[in-house]
Amino acid sequence: MDTALTTAAIAATAPIAAAVVSWFGAFQARRTAVRHHAWERFTWALEQRPGDRAHDISIAVLRHLATVAWWSKADRRLAHRALRRQSQSGYRASTPTGEDLG
């Protein structure tokens, strides 16, 4: 009797465990895809230079990436530093002599 009950419990638990493992795999795959896309956006934003038509968009992309909750703290800090650098380089490029006035 105990063997039948144990077998039934194992048979009932196996599909639940398989569902949890499957869900976790799908969750990790989605998370990896989202992070990869964010890094592509980040590197694209860094490639834009002052004077490029997409420079303002790159500032907006970096501003967004610096504040998203699902990115790690280190990644958000990196985006924040890149935003500061992009913003400063745009300011220097817009001054008449190309020098920082402040």
Short mmCIF file of N, CA and C in Angstrom, two decimals:
data_model
loop_
_atom_site.label_atom_id
_atom_site.label_comp_id
_atom_site.label_asym_id
_atom_site.label_seq_id
_atom_site.Cartn_x
_atom_site.Cartn_y
_atom_site.Cartn_z
N MET A 1 0.82 -1.18 0.00
CA MET A 1 0.00 0.00 0.00
C MET A 1 0.88 1.26 0.00
N ASP A 2 1.93 1.26 0.83
CA ASP A 2 2.81 2.42 0.88
C ASP A 2 3.53 2.62 -0.44
N THR A 3 3.89 1.56 -1.11
CA THR A 3 4.58 1.66 -2.39
C THR A 3 3.67 2.29 -3.43
N ALA A 4 2.42 1.91 -3.46
CA ALA A 4 1.47 2.47 -4.42
C ALA A 4 1.25 3.96 -4.15
N LEU A 5 1.16 4.33 -2.89
CA LEU A 5 0.97 5.74 -2.53
C LEU A 5 2.20 6.57 -2.90
N THR A 6 3.38 6.04 -2.66
CA THR A 6 4.62 6.73 -3.01
C THR A 6 4.73 6.87 -4.51
N THR A 7 4.40 5.84 -5.23
CA THR A 7 4.46 5.89 -6.69
C THR A 7 3.48 6.92 -7.24
N ALA A 8 2.29 6.97 -6.67
CA ALA A 8 1.30 7.94 -7.11
C ALA A 8 1.76 9.38 -6.81
N ALA A 9 2.38 9.57 -5.67
CA ALA A 9 2.87 10.89 -5.31
C ALA A 9 3.99 11.33 -6.25
N ILE A 10 4.88 10.43 -6.58
CA ILE A 10 5.96 10.74 -7.52
C ILE A 10 5.39 11.03 -8.90
N ALA A 11 4.40 10.23 -9.31
CA ALA A 11 3.78 10.44 -10.63
C ALA A 11 3.06 11.79 -10.69
N ALA A 12 2.49 12.23 -9.59
CA ALA A 12 1.80 13.52 -9.57
C ALA A 12 2.79 14.68 -9.50
N THR A 13 3.91 14.48 -8.85
CA THR A 13 4.90 15.54 -8.67
C THR A 13 5.75 15.76 -9.92
N ALA A 14 6.01 14.74 -10.69
CA ALA A 14 6.88 14.84 -11.87
C ALA A 14 6.40 15.89 -12.87
N PRO A 15 5.11 15.90 -13.25
CA PRO A 15 4.70 16.93 -14.21
C PRO A 15 4.78 18.36 -13.64
N ILE A 16 4.56 18.49 -12.35
CA ILE A 16 4.68 19.82 -11.73
C ILE A 16 6.13 20.29 -11.78
N ALA A 17 7.04 19.39 -11.45
CA ALA A 17 8.47 19.74 -11.50
C ALA A 17 8.88 20.07 -12.94
N ALA A 18 8.38 19.31 -13.91
CA ALA A 18 8.71 19.58 -15.31
C ALA A 18 8.16 20.93 -15.75
N ALA A 19 6.97 21.27 -15.28
CA ALA A 19 6.38 22.57 -15.63
C ALA A 19 7.20 23.72 -15.03
N VAL A 20 7.66 23.55 -13.80
CA VAL A 20 8.46 24.59 -13.15
C VAL A 20 9.79 24.76 -13.89
N VAL A 21 10.44 23.67 -14.23
CA VAL A 21 11.71 23.74 -14.95
C VAL A 21 11.50 24.38 -16.32
N SER A 22 10.43 24.04 -17.00
CA SER A 22 10.12 24.61 -18.31
C SER A 22 9.86 26.11 -18.20
N TRP A 23 9.08 26.51 -17.19
CA TRP A 23 8.80 27.93 -16.99
C TRP A 23 10.08 28.70 -16.71
N PHE A 24 10.93 28.15 -15.86
CA PHE A 24 12.17 28.83 -15.52
C PHE A 24 13.07 28.99 -16.75
N GLY A 25 13.13 27.96 -17.58
CA GLY A 25 13.91 28.04 -18.82
C GLY A 25 13.39 29.11 -19.75
N ALA A 26 12.07 29.20 -19.89
CA ALA A 26 11.47 30.23 -20.74
C ALA A 26 11.72 31.62 -20.16
N PHE A 27 11.62 31.74 -18.85
CA PHE A 27 11.87 33.02 -18.19
C PHE A 27 13.30 33.48 -18.42
N GLN A 28 14.26 32.58 -18.27
CA GLN A 28 15.66 32.93 -18.47
C GLN A 28 15.94 33.29 -19.93
N ALA A 29 15.32 32.55 -20.86
CA ALA A 29 15.52 32.85 -22.28
C ALA A 29 14.99 34.24 -22.62
N ARG A 30 13.82 34.59 -22.10
CA ARG A 30 13.25 35.92 -22.35
C ARG A 30 14.14 36.99 -21.72
N ARG A 31 14.58 36.75 -20.52
CA ARG A 31 15.43 37.72 -19.83
C ARG A 31 16.74 37.95 -20.59
N THR A 32 17.30 36.87 -21.11
CA THR A 32 18.53 36.98 -21.90
C THR A 32 18.29 37.78 -23.17
N ALA A 33 17.18 37.54 -23.84
CA ALA A 33 16.85 38.27 -25.07
C ALA A 33 16.65 39.76 -24.79
N VAL A 34 15.97 40.08 -23.70
CA VAL A 34 15.73 41.49 -23.34
C VAL A 34 17.05 42.17 -23.01
N ARG A 35 17.90 41.50 -22.26
CA ARG A 35 19.19 42.08 -21.89
C ARG A 35 20.07 42.29 -23.12
N HIS A 36 20.05 41.32 -24.04
CA HIS A 36 20.83 41.44 -25.27
C HIS A 36 20.34 42.64 -26.09
N HIS A 37 19.04 42.80 -26.18
CA HIS A 37 18.48 43.93 -26.92
C HIS A 37 18.88 45.26 -26.25
N ALA A 38 18.86 45.29 -24.93
CA ALA A 38 19.25 46.51 -24.21
C ALA A 38 20.71 46.84 -24.49
N TRP A 39 21.57 45.83 -24.52
CA TRP A 39 22.98 46.09 -24.81
C TRP A 39 23.18 46.57 -26.23
N GLU A 40 22.39 46.05 -27.17
CA GLU A 40 22.46 46.55 -28.55
C GLU A 40 22.06 48.02 -28.61
N ARG A 41 21.01 48.39 -27.89
CA ARG A 41 20.58 49.79 -27.83
C ARG A 41 21.67 50.65 -27.19
N PHE A 42 22.29 50.12 -26.13
CA PHE A 42 23.34 50.85 -25.43
C PHE A 42 24.53 51.12 -26.36
N THR A 43 24.99 50.10 -27.04
CA THR A 43 26.16 50.29 -27.91
C THR A 43 25.82 51.18 -29.10
N TRP A 44 24.59 51.07 -29.62
CA TRP A 44 24.18 51.97 -30.70
C TRP A 44 24.21 53.42 -30.21
N ALA A 45 23.70 53.65 -29.02
CA ALA A 45 23.66 55.01 -28.47
C ALA A 45 25.06 55.57 -28.31
N LEU A 46 26.01 54.74 -27.92
CA LEU A 46 27.39 55.21 -27.75
C LEU A 46 28.05 55.55 -29.08
N GLU A 47 27.61 54.93 -30.16
CA GLU A 47 28.21 55.19 -31.47
C GLU A 47 27.78 56.53 -32.06
N GLN A 48 26.69 57.10 -31.56
CA GLN A 48 26.19 58.36 -32.10
C GLN A 48 27.03 59.51 -31.60
N ARG A 49 27.40 60.39 -32.48
CA ARG A 49 28.25 61.52 -32.16
C ARG A 49 27.46 62.83 -32.29
N PRO A 50 27.89 63.86 -31.59
CA PRO A 50 27.25 65.16 -31.75
C PRO A 50 27.29 65.56 -33.23
N GLY A 51 26.20 66.08 -33.70
CA GLY A 51 26.10 66.41 -35.12
C GLY A 51 25.40 65.33 -35.91
N ASP A 52 25.42 64.08 -35.43
CA ASP A 52 24.66 63.01 -36.08
C ASP A 52 23.17 63.29 -35.88
N ARG A 53 22.39 62.89 -36.85
CA ARG A 53 20.94 63.12 -36.74
C ARG A 53 20.32 62.34 -35.59
N ALA A 54 20.91 61.23 -35.21
CA ALA A 54 20.35 60.38 -34.15
C ALA A 54 20.92 60.69 -32.77
N HIS A 55 21.73 61.72 -32.64
CA HIS A 55 22.38 62.00 -31.35
C HIS A 55 21.35 62.27 -30.26
N ASP A 56 20.32 63.05 -30.55
CA ASP A 56 19.30 63.34 -29.54
C ASP A 56 18.57 62.07 -29.12
N ILE A 57 18.34 61.19 -30.09
CA ILE A 57 17.68 59.92 -29.77
C ILE A 57 18.58 59.08 -28.88
N SER A 58 19.87 59.10 -29.15
CA SER A 58 20.80 58.31 -28.33
C SER A 58 20.80 58.81 -26.89
N ILE A 59 20.66 60.10 -26.68
CA ILE A 59 20.57 60.66 -25.32
C ILE A 59 19.32 60.11 -24.64
N ALA A 60 18.20 60.08 -25.36
CA ALA A 60 16.96 59.56 -24.78
C ALA A 60 17.09 58.07 -24.46
N VAL A 61 17.75 57.31 -25.32
CA VAL A 61 17.95 55.88 -25.07
C VAL A 61 18.79 55.68 -23.81
N LEU A 62 19.87 56.42 -23.70
CA LEU A 62 20.72 56.28 -22.52
C LEU A 62 19.99 56.72 -21.25
N ARG A 63 19.19 57.78 -21.36
CA ARG A 63 18.41 58.24 -20.20
C ARG A 63 17.46 57.14 -19.74
N HIS A 64 16.83 56.47 -20.70
CA HIS A 64 15.91 55.38 -20.34
C HIS A 64 16.67 54.20 -19.72
N LEU A 65 17.78 53.81 -20.33
CA LEU A 65 18.54 52.67 -19.82
C LEU A 65 19.13 52.94 -18.44
N ALA A 66 19.38 54.20 -18.13
CA ALA A 66 19.93 54.53 -16.81
C ALA A 66 18.89 54.40 -15.70
N THR A 67 17.62 54.27 -16.08
CA THR A 67 16.57 54.25 -15.05
C THR A 67 15.73 52.98 -15.04
N VAL A 68 15.96 52.04 -15.95
CA VAL A 68 15.12 50.83 -15.96
C VAL A 68 15.44 49.96 -14.75
N ALA A 69 14.40 49.44 -14.14
CA ALA A 69 14.56 48.68 -12.89
C ALA A 69 15.15 47.29 -13.12
N TRP A 70 14.93 46.70 -14.29
CA TRP A 70 15.36 45.32 -14.49
C TRP A 70 16.83 45.19 -14.87
N TRP A 71 17.50 46.30 -15.14
CA TRP A 71 18.93 46.24 -15.43
C TRP A 71 19.68 46.24 -14.11
N SER A 72 20.84 45.63 -14.07
CA SER A 72 21.61 45.59 -12.82
C SER A 72 22.08 47.00 -12.45
N LYS A 73 22.43 47.16 -11.17
CA LYS A 73 22.92 48.47 -10.71
C LYS A 73 24.15 48.90 -11.49
N ALA A 74 25.06 47.97 -11.72
CA ALA A 74 26.29 48.29 -12.45
C ALA A 74 25.97 48.75 -13.88
N ASP A 75 25.01 48.08 -14.53
CA ASP A 75 24.63 48.47 -15.89
C ASP A 75 23.97 49.85 -15.90
N ARG A 76 23.13 50.12 -14.91
CA ARG A 76 22.49 51.44 -14.84
C ARG A 76 23.53 52.54 -14.59
N ARG A 77 24.52 52.26 -13.74
CA ARG A 77 25.58 53.24 -13.51
C ARG A 77 26.38 53.50 -14.79
N LEU A 78 26.65 52.43 -15.52
CA LEU A 78 27.38 52.56 -16.79
C LEU A 78 26.58 53.42 -17.77
N ALA A 79 25.28 53.18 -17.86
CA ALA A 79 24.44 53.97 -18.76
C ALA A 79 24.40 55.43 -18.30
N HIS A 80 24.36 55.64 -16.99
CA HIS A 80 24.34 57.00 -16.46
C HIS A 80 25.64 57.74 -16.79
N ARG A 81 26.78 57.06 -16.65
CA ARG A 81 28.06 57.68 -17.00
C ARG A 81 28.14 57.97 -18.50
N ALA A 82 27.65 57.03 -19.30
CA ALA A 82 27.65 57.25 -20.75
C ALA A 82 26.74 58.40 -21.13
N LEU A 83 25.60 58.51 -20.45
CA LEU A 83 24.69 59.63 -20.70
C LEU A 83 25.37 60.95 -20.38
N ARG A 84 26.05 61.00 -19.26
CA ARG A 84 26.76 62.22 -18.87
C ARG A 84 27.84 62.56 -19.91
N ARG A 85 28.56 61.56 -20.38
CA ARG A 85 29.61 61.80 -21.38
C ARG A 85 29.02 62.27 -22.71
N GLN A 86 27.94 61.60 -23.15
CA GLN A 86 27.31 61.99 -24.41
C GLN A 86 26.75 63.41 -24.32
N SER A 87 26.14 63.73 -23.18
CA SER A 87 25.56 65.06 -23.00
C SER A 87 26.66 66.12 -23.00
N GLN A 88 27.76 65.86 -22.32
CA GLN A 88 28.86 66.82 -22.27
C GLN A 88 29.52 66.98 -23.63
N SER A 89 29.68 65.89 -24.36
CA SER A 89 30.32 66.01 -25.68
C SER A 89 29.41 66.77 -26.63
N GLY A 90 28.10 66.62 -26.48
CA GLY A 90 27.17 67.39 -27.31
C GLY A 90 27.22 68.86 -26.98
N TYR A 91 27.41 69.18 -25.69
CA TYR A 91 27.50 70.57 -25.27
C TYR A 91 28.78 71.20 -25.82
N ARG A 92 29.89 70.49 -25.71
CA ARG A 92 31.16 71.02 -26.21
C ARG A 92 31.11 71.24 -27.72
N ALA A 93 30.46 70.33 -28.42
CA ALA A 93 30.38 70.46 -29.87
C ALA A 93 29.50 71.64 -30.28
N SER A 94 28.56 72.03 -29.41
CA SER A 94 27.66 73.12 -29.77
C SER A 94 28.22 74.49 -29.42
N THR A 95 29.32 74.55 -28.67
CA THR A 95 29.91 75.86 -28.35
C THR A 95 30.70 76.35 -29.54
N PRO A 96 30.83 77.66 -29.73
CA PRO A 96 31.48 78.19 -30.93
C PRO A 96 32.91 77.72 -31.10
N THR A 97 33.68 77.60 -30.04
CA THR A 97 35.09 77.21 -30.16
C THR A 97 35.30 75.74 -29.95
N GLY A 98 34.23 75.03 -29.55
CA GLY A 98 34.38 73.62 -29.26
C GLY A 98 34.90 73.36 -27.87
N GLU A 99 35.06 74.41 -27.07
CA GLU A 99 35.56 74.26 -25.71
C GLU A 99 34.41 74.34 -24.73
N ASP A 100 34.61 73.76 -23.58
CA ASP A 100 33.59 73.80 -22.54
C ASP A 100 33.61 75.19 -21.90
N LEU A 101 32.46 75.85 -21.86
CA LEU A 101 32.40 77.20 -21.32
C LEU A 101 32.16 77.22 -19.82
N GLY A 102 31.77 76.09 -19.24
CA GLY A 102 31.42 76.07 -17.83
C GLY A 102 32.44 75.57 -16.98
#
